[in-house]
Amino acid sequence: MASSGKPRSAEVTAVVGRALEELQGKRILVALSGGVDSVVLLHAAASRGKVAAAHIHHGLSPNADSWARFCRRLCRRLGVPLTVRRVRLAQRNEAAARAARYAALRTLPFDVLALAHQLDDQAETVLMNLLRGAGARGASGMPRRARFDRRLLIRPLLDVPREAIVAYARERGLEWIEDESNALDGFTRNFIRLRVAPLISQRYPRWREALARAARHFAGAEVSANVALRQFLASKGLRAPSEAKLLEMLKQLTGTGARTLIEHDGARLRVYRGAVTVERKGDAEAFRPVAWHGERKLALPELGGELRFRRSRGQGIDERFVTEGNLAVKLRSGGERLQPDARRPRRTLKNLFQEAGVPPWERERLPLLYRGDDLVWAPRLGIDQRYQSGRNRAGWVPQWRVTC
């Protein structure tokens, strides 16, 4: 929602009411730090129905004990059950504290975890991620809803600006605590909040709403990408991965790594020239040459597929070469040349494969058709002009099909 010069504390009541209306009968747990955002979220949620709260005490601040006492007093006044969990940090920094906080929350009983992130947090997160060079996933910011250990995580205040939240607290006489570290601009988020945001606001007063709107667009694009990847995997006969693995696969496949390799459901996913390819696991090293005497189908399980041949007239491999015999399917050995087009010179397979966009890892396991030592046909390239069927002559058209 857009912000204006007048306090709009009614936004808090409206968004929290809508969020909780859809969750009737669910056990709702509010993560309570004691700051104004979480205090307001807890107050608004408790006024709508039964909720519980959790405060994670990680001892980063010398005032951490007093924060826990404040949360206990607040919850007693609101009639809200509170769980306080003390955690130990491997390192004394905000990243370790965040990880420990979420780990502790996962151990608590609830159906829905409500976090108090608001519009300013979202805008700052998107800006930080963009400055760090994050992709679409980072630019999508924090989701309004997400899965959290097979449970639901919600952020009801994500579209509400900080001034509306403070107005809500003041109108209702609520107290809150201030984390002294919020005044230190050595932290990236604080630097953006204290130094950068005021400057941006002078020129772009609605920059927070604009970044939040952009985040929704990026999030929509990410959802579309997730659906597209699921559909792609299904079209290749591969099982759908878990949500977590799908996101990791998408991150790798859309990254800049030239050697991307993902193992999934007995196949390998790679990226070549911006396109995702699927390589079935076979045993190409166990493959031995297979003679072809005109059969309609040759199963080649070591290569993960089969060769099919259809009769035709005026195209394909001239039938007389099939009748004369000495045709066999082999793998590439190196140095082969092919001339699929009589108007162009004979060229190496390497050059032709590159031109056709055949990924390097596929080239070594493609079945090639030879007559003696002469290369007759290669998948995706065609038939050498010396072996092509003439006009009105019978021929055989080969096709390579991946089957497993």
Coordinates of C-alpha atoms in Angstrom, one line a residue:
M1 CA 0.0 0.0 0.0
A2 CA 1.2 3.5 -0.7
S3 CA 2.3 5.8 2.1
S4 CA 1.2 9.4 2.6
G5 CA 2.1 12.3 4.9
K6 CA -0.8 11.4 7.3
P7 CA -0.3 8.4 9.7
R8 CA -2.2 5.4 8.5
S9 CA -2.3 3.1 11.5
A10 CA -5.6 1.6 10.2
E11 CA -3.5 -0.2 7.6
V12 CA -2.1 -2.4 10.4
T13 CA -5.5 -3.5 11.6
A14 CA -6.7 -4.1 8.0
V15 CA -3.8 -6.3 6.8
V16 CA -3.5 -8.3 10.0
G17 CA -7.2 -8.9 10.0
R18 CA -7.2 -10.1 6.5
A19 CA -4.2 -12.4 7.1
L20 CA -5.7 -14.0 10.2
E21 CA -9.2 -14.4 8.7
E22 CA -7.8 -17.0 6.3
L23 CA -6.1 -18.9 9.2
Q24 CA -8.9 -19.6 11.6
G25 CA -8.3 -22.7 13.6
K26 CA -4.6 -22.6 13.0
R27 CA -2.0 -22.3 15.8
I28 CA -0.3 -18.9 15.1
L29 CA 3.0 -18.0 16.6
V30 CA 4.3 -14.5 16.5
A31 CA 8.1 -14.0 16.5
L32 CA 8.6 -11.3 19.1
S33 CA 11.8 -9.3 19.3
G34 CA 10.4 -6.5 21.4
G35 CA 10.9 -3.9 18.6
V36 CA 8.0 -1.8 17.5
D37 CA 7.2 -3.9 14.4
S38 CA 6.8 -7.2 16.3
V39 CA 5.1 -5.5 19.2
V40 CA 2.5 -4.0 16.9
L41 CA 2.1 -7.3 15.0
L42 CA 1.5 -9.2 18.3
H43 CA -0.9 -6.5 19.6
A44 CA -3.0 -6.5 16.4
A45 CA -3.0 -10.3 16.1
A46 CA -3.9 -10.8 19.8
S47 CA -6.9 -8.4 19.4
R48 CA -8.2 -10.7 16.6
G49 CA -8.0 -14.0 18.4
K50 CA -5.8 -16.5 20.2
V51 CA -2.1 -16.4 19.3
A52 CA 1.2 -17.3 21.0
A53 CA 4.6 -15.6 20.9
A54 CA 8.2 -16.6 20.9
H55 CA 11.3 -14.5 21.9
I56 CA 14.7 -15.8 20.9
H57 CA 17.4 -14.7 23.3
H58 CA 20.9 -14.9 21.6
G59 CA 22.8 -12.5 23.9
L60 CA 24.4 -10.3 21.2
S61 CA 23.4 -7.2 23.1
P62 CA 24.3 -6.4 26.8
N63 CA 20.6 -5.5 27.1
A64 CA 19.4 -8.9 25.9
D65 CA 18.2 -9.9 29.3
S66 CA 16.1 -6.8 29.7
W67 CA 14.6 -7.4 26.3
A68 CA 13.4 -10.8 27.4
R69 CA 11.9 -9.3 30.6
F70 CA 10.1 -6.7 28.5
C71 CA 8.6 -9.4 26.2
R72 CA 7.4 -11.3 29.3
R73 CA 5.7 -8.2 30.7
L74 CA 4.1 -7.4 27.4
C75 CA 2.7 -10.9 26.9
R76 CA 1.3 -11.0 30.4
R77 CA -0.5 -7.7 29.8
L78 CA -1.9 -9.0 26.5
G79 CA -2.8 -12.5 27.8
V80 CA -0.5 -14.1 25.3
P81 CA 1.5 -17.3 26.1
L82 CA 5.2 -16.6 25.5
T83 CA 8.1 -19.0 25.0
V84 CA 11.6 -17.6 25.5
R85 CA 14.5 -19.6 24.1
R86 CA 18.1 -18.9 24.8
V87 CA 20.5 -19.9 22.0
R88 CA 24.3 -20.1 21.8
L89 CA 26.0 -18.7 18.7
A90 CA 29.0 -20.2 17.0
Q91 CA 30.0 -16.7 15.9
R92 CA 28.8 -13.4 17.4
N93 CA 27.3 -11.7 14.4
E94 CA 23.9 -11.1 12.9
A95 CA 24.1 -13.9 10.3
A96 CA 24.8 -16.5 13.0
A97 CA 22.0 -14.9 15.2
R98 CA 19.5 -15.1 12.3
A99 CA 20.4 -18.8 11.7
A100 CA 20.1 -19.7 15.4
R101 CA 16.8 -17.8 15.6
Y102 CA 15.2 -19.7 12.8
A103 CA 16.6 -23.0 14.1
A104 CA 15.1 -22.3 17.5
L105 CA 11.7 -21.3 16.0
R106 CA 11.6 -24.6 14.1
T107 CA 11.5 -26.5 17.3
L108 CA 8.3 -24.8 18.6
P109 CA 4.7 -26.0 18.1
F110 CA 2.7 -23.9 15.6
D111 CA 1.0 -24.1 12.3
V112 CA 1.7 -20.6 11.1
L113 CA 4.8 -18.4 12.0
A114 CA 4.1 -14.7 11.7
L115 CA 7.1 -12.4 11.2
A116 CA 6.9 -8.6 11.5
H117 CA 8.9 -7.5 8.4
Q118 CA 7.4 -4.4 6.9
L119 CA 7.6 -2.2 3.8
D120 CA 10.8 -0.5 4.7
D121 CA 12.5 -3.9 5.5
Q122 CA 11.4 -5.2 2.1
A123 CA 12.7 -2.2 0.2
E124 CA 16.0 -2.3 2.0
T125 CA 16.3 -6.0 1.4
V126 CA 15.7 -5.6 -2.3
L127 CA 18.1 -2.7 -2.6
M128 CA 20.8 -4.6 -0.7
N129 CA 20.4 -7.7 -2.9
L130 CA 20.5 -5.6 -6.1
L131 CA 23.7 -3.9 -4.9
R132 CA 25.2 -7.3 -4.2
G133 CA 24.5 -8.4 -7.8
A134 CA 21.7 -10.8 -6.8
G135 CA 19.6 -12.4 -9.6
A136 CA 15.8 -12.5 -9.9
R137 CA 15.4 -14.6 -6.7
G138 CA 17.3 -12.0 -4.6
A139 CA 15.5 -9.1 -6.3
S140 CA 12.2 -10.7 -5.4
G141 CA 12.9 -9.8 -1.7
M142 CA 11.0 -11.5 1.1
P143 CA 7.9 -13.5 0.2
R144 CA 4.6 -12.6 1.9
R145 CA 4.0 -16.3 2.3
A146 CA 6.4 -19.2 2.3
R147 CA 6.8 -22.7 3.5
F148 CA 8.7 -23.2 6.7
D149 CA 9.5 -26.8 7.6
R150 CA 6.3 -28.0 6.0
R151 CA 4.4 -25.2 7.9
L152 CA 3.4 -21.7 6.8
L153 CA 5.4 -18.5 7.3
I154 CA 3.6 -15.2 6.8
R155 CA 4.6 -11.5 6.8
P156 CA 1.3 -9.6 7.2
L157 CA 2.9 -6.2 7.5
L158 CA 5.1 -6.5 4.4
D159 CA 3.2 -3.7 2.6
V160 CA 2.9 -1.4 5.6
P161 CA 5.4 1.5 6.0
R162 CA 7.2 2.0 9.2
E163 CA 5.5 5.3 10.0
A164 CA 2.1 3.6 10.0
I165 CA 3.3 1.0 12.4
V166 CA 4.8 3.6 14.8
A167 CA 1.5 5.6 14.5
Y168 CA -0.4 2.4 15.5
A169 CA 1.8 1.9 18.6
R170 CA 1.6 5.5 19.7
E171 CA -2.2 5.7 19.3
R172 CA -2.6 2.7 21.6
G173 CA 0.0 3.6 24.1
L174 CA 2.3 0.7 23.3
E175 CA 5.9 0.6 24.5
W176 CA 8.8 -1.1 22.6
I177 CA 12.5 -1.5 22.9
E178 CA 15.2 0.0 20.6
D179 CA 18.1 -2.2 19.6
E180 CA 21.2 0.1 20.1
S181 CA 22.8 -1.6 17.1
N182 CA 20.2 0.0 14.8
A183 CA 22.1 3.3 15.2
L184 CA 25.4 1.9 13.9
D185 CA 25.9 2.4 10.2
G186 CA 28.6 -0.1 10.0
F187 CA 26.0 -2.8 9.1
T188 CA 24.9 -2.7 5.5
R189 CA 21.2 -2.6 6.3
N190 CA 21.7 0.2 8.8
F191 CA 23.9 2.2 6.3
I192 CA 21.1 2.0 3.8
R193 CA 18.4 2.9 6.3
L194 CA 20.4 5.8 7.9
R195 CA 22.4 7.2 5.1
V196 CA 21.1 6.1 1.7
A197 CA 17.3 6.0 2.2
P198 CA 17.0 9.6 3.3
L199 CA 18.8 10.8 0.2
I200 CA 16.7 8.6 -2.1
S201 CA 13.5 9.8 -0.4
Q202 CA 14.4 13.4 -1.3
R203 CA 14.2 12.6 -5.0
Y204 CA 11.9 9.6 -5.0
P205 CA 9.5 9.8 -2.1
R206 CA 7.8 6.5 -3.0
W207 CA 10.9 4.5 -3.6
R208 CA 10.0 1.9 -1.0
E209 CA 6.7 1.2 -2.7
A210 CA 8.4 1.1 -6.1
L211 CA 11.0 -1.5 -4.9
A212 CA 8.3 -3.6 -3.2
R213 CA 6.3 -3.6 -6.5
A214 CA 9.4 -4.6 -8.4
A215 CA 10.0 -7.4 -5.9
R216 CA 6.5 -8.7 -6.6
H217 CA 7.2 -8.7 -10.3
F218 CA 10.5 -10.6 -9.8
A219 CA 8.7 -13.0 -7.4
G220 CA 6.1 -13.7 -10.1
A221 CA 8.8 -14.3 -12.6
E222 CA 10.4 -16.8 -10.2
V223 CA 7.2 -18.6 -9.7
S224 CA 6.8 -18.8 -13.5
A225 CA 10.3 -20.2 -13.8
N226 CA 9.6 -22.8 -11.1
V227 CA 6.5 -23.9 -13.1
A228 CA 8.4 -24.0 -16.3
L229 CA 11.2 -26.1 -14.8
R230 CA 8.7 -28.6 -13.4
Q231 CA 7.0 -28.9 -16.8
F232 CA 10.3 -29.3 -18.5
L233 CA 11.4 -32.1 -16.2
A234 CA 8.0 -33.8 -16.6
S235 CA 8.3 -33.6 -20.4
K236 CA 11.6 -35.5 -20.1
G237 CA 10.0 -38.2 -18.0
L238 CA 11.8 -37.0 -14.8
R239 CA 10.2 -36.9 -11.4
A240 CA 9.5 -33.6 -9.7
P241 CA 12.1 -32.6 -7.1
S242 CA 11.3 -31.2 -3.7
E243 CA 10.6 -27.4 -3.5
A244 CA 14.0 -26.8 -1.9
K245 CA 15.9 -28.8 -4.6
L246 CA 13.8 -27.2 -7.3
L247 CA 14.9 -23.7 -6.2
E248 CA 18.5 -24.8 -6.0
M249 CA 18.3 -26.4 -9.5
L250 CA 16.8 -23.2 -10.8
K251 CA 19.5 -21.1 -9.2
Q252 CA 22.3 -23.2 -10.8
L253 CA 20.6 -23.4 -14.2
T254 CA 20.2 -19.7 -14.4
G255 CA 23.6 -18.9 -13.1
T256 CA 26.7 -18.0 -15.1
G257 CA 28.7 -21.2 -14.4
A258 CA 29.9 -22.7 -17.7
R259 CA 30.3 -26.2 -16.1
T260 CA 26.8 -26.5 -14.5
L261 CA 26.0 -30.1 -13.8
I262 CA 23.0 -31.2 -11.8
E263 CA 22.2 -34.9 -11.0
H264 CA 18.5 -35.7 -10.8
D265 CA 16.4 -38.8 -11.1
G266 CA 19.1 -40.8 -13.0
A267 CA 19.8 -37.9 -15.4
R268 CA 22.2 -35.0 -15.7
L269 CA 21.0 -31.5 -16.4
R270 CA 23.5 -29.1 -18.1
V271 CA 23.3 -25.7 -19.7
Y272 CA 24.7 -25.1 -23.2
R273 CA 24.3 -21.8 -25.1
G274 CA 21.5 -20.8 -22.7
A275 CA 19.5 -23.9 -23.1
V276 CA 19.0 -26.7 -20.6
T277 CA 19.9 -30.2 -21.9
V278 CA 19.2 -33.5 -20.3
E279 CA 21.8 -36.3 -20.5
R280 CA 20.6 -39.7 -19.6
K281 CA 23.0 -41.9 -17.7
G282 CA 24.2 -44.7 -19.9
D283 CA 27.3 -46.8 -20.2
A284 CA 28.9 -45.5 -23.4
E285 CA 32.2 -47.2 -22.5
A286 CA 30.4 -50.6 -22.7
F287 CA 29.1 -49.9 -26.2
R288 CA 30.4 -52.1 -29.0
P289 CA 29.7 -51.6 -32.8
V290 CA 26.3 -52.9 -33.9
A291 CA 25.8 -54.1 -37.5
W292 CA 22.7 -52.8 -39.4
H293 CA 21.1 -54.9 -42.0
G294 CA 18.0 -52.9 -42.7
E295 CA 16.1 -53.5 -39.4
R296 CA 13.5 -50.9 -38.6
K297 CA 14.8 -50.4 -35.1
L298 CA 18.1 -50.9 -33.3
A299 CA 18.0 -50.7 -29.5
L300 CA 21.2 -49.1 -28.0
P301 CA 20.6 -49.2 -24.2
E302 CA 24.2 -48.3 -23.5
L303 CA 23.7 -45.0 -25.2
G304 CA 20.2 -44.5 -23.7
G305 CA 18.1 -44.8 -26.8
E306 CA 17.3 -46.4 -30.1
L307 CA 17.8 -45.9 -33.8
R308 CA 14.7 -46.0 -35.9
F309 CA 14.7 -46.3 -39.7
R310 CA 11.7 -45.5 -42.0
R311 CA 11.5 -46.3 -45.7
S312 CA 11.2 -43.3 -48.0
R313 CA 11.6 -42.4 -51.7
G314 CA 14.0 -39.7 -52.8
Q315 CA 15.5 -39.1 -49.4
G316 CA 17.5 -41.0 -46.8
I317 CA 20.4 -43.4 -47.2
D318 CA 20.3 -45.0 -50.7
E319 CA 18.9 -48.5 -50.4
R320 CA 21.6 -50.1 -52.5
F321 CA 24.2 -49.4 -49.7
V322 CA 21.9 -51.2 -47.3
T323 CA 21.6 -54.1 -49.7
E324 CA 25.3 -54.3 -50.2
G325 CA 25.8 -54.4 -46.4
N326 CA 28.9 -53.5 -44.3
L327 CA 26.9 -50.8 -42.4
A328 CA 27.5 -50.5 -38.6
V329 CA 26.7 -48.2 -35.8
K330 CA 29.8 -46.9 -33.9
L331 CA 30.9 -44.1 -31.6
R332 CA 33.0 -41.2 -32.7
S333 CA 36.7 -42.0 -32.7
G334 CA 38.1 -38.6 -33.8
G335 CA 39.0 -37.0 -37.1
E336 CA 35.7 -37.9 -38.9
R337 CA 34.4 -35.7 -41.7
L338 CA 31.0 -35.3 -43.2
Q339 CA 29.4 -33.5 -46.1
P340 CA 25.7 -33.4 -45.6
D341 CA 25.3 -30.6 -48.2
A342 CA 26.9 -31.1 -51.7
R343 CA 27.1 -27.3 -52.0
R344 CA 29.4 -27.0 -49.0
P345 CA 32.8 -28.6 -48.4
R346 CA 33.4 -31.7 -46.3
R347 CA 34.0 -30.6 -42.7
T348 CA 35.0 -32.1 -39.4
L349 CA 32.4 -33.4 -37.1
K350 CA 33.6 -31.0 -34.4
N351 CA 32.9 -28.0 -36.6
L352 CA 29.5 -29.4 -37.7
F353 CA 28.5 -30.2 -34.1
Q354 CA 29.5 -26.8 -32.9
E355 CA 27.5 -25.2 -35.8
A356 CA 24.5 -27.4 -34.9
G357 CA 24.7 -26.5 -31.2
V358 CA 25.3 -30.1 -30.1
P359 CA 26.8 -29.9 -26.5
P360 CA 30.3 -31.3 -26.2
W361 CA 29.2 -34.0 -23.6
E362 CA 26.6 -35.4 -26.1
R363 CA 29.0 -35.7 -29.0
E364 CA 30.9 -38.6 -27.5
R365 CA 27.9 -40.8 -27.0
L366 CA 25.9 -40.2 -30.2
P367 CA 25.5 -43.2 -32.5
L368 CA 27.1 -42.7 -35.9
L369 CA 26.4 -44.9 -38.9
Y370 CA 29.5 -46.1 -40.9
R371 CA 30.0 -48.0 -44.1
G372 CA 33.4 -49.6 -43.5
D373 CA 35.5 -46.6 -42.4
D374 CA 33.3 -44.0 -44.2
L375 CA 31.0 -41.9 -42.0
V376 CA 27.5 -42.2 -43.6
W377 CA 25.2 -40.4 -41.1
A378 CA 25.4 -38.5 -37.8
P379 CA 22.4 -37.4 -35.7
R380 CA 21.3 -33.8 -36.0
L381 CA 23.8 -33.4 -39.0
G382 CA 22.4 -35.6 -41.7
I383 CA 23.6 -38.0 -44.4
D384 CA 26.9 -37.7 -46.3
Q385 CA 26.1 -36.6 -49.8
R386 CA 27.8 -39.7 -51.3
Y387 CA 25.3 -41.9 -49.6
Q388 CA 22.1 -39.9 -50.1
S389 CA 19.2 -41.4 -52.1
G390 CA 18.7 -39.9 -55.5
R391 CA 15.4 -38.7 -56.9
N392 CA 12.7 -41.4 -57.1
R393 CA 15.1 -43.9 -55.5
A394 CA 14.3 -45.9 -52.4
G395 CA 16.0 -44.8 -49.2
W396 CA 16.2 -45.2 -45.4
V397 CA 15.8 -42.2 -43.1
P398 CA 17.5 -42.7 -39.7
Q399 CA 16.3 -41.1 -36.5
W400 CA 17.9 -41.2 -33.1
R401 CA 15.5 -41.3 -30.2
V402 CA 16.4 -41.1 -26.5
T403 CA 14.3 -43.5 -24.6
C404 CA 15.8 -43.7 -21.0

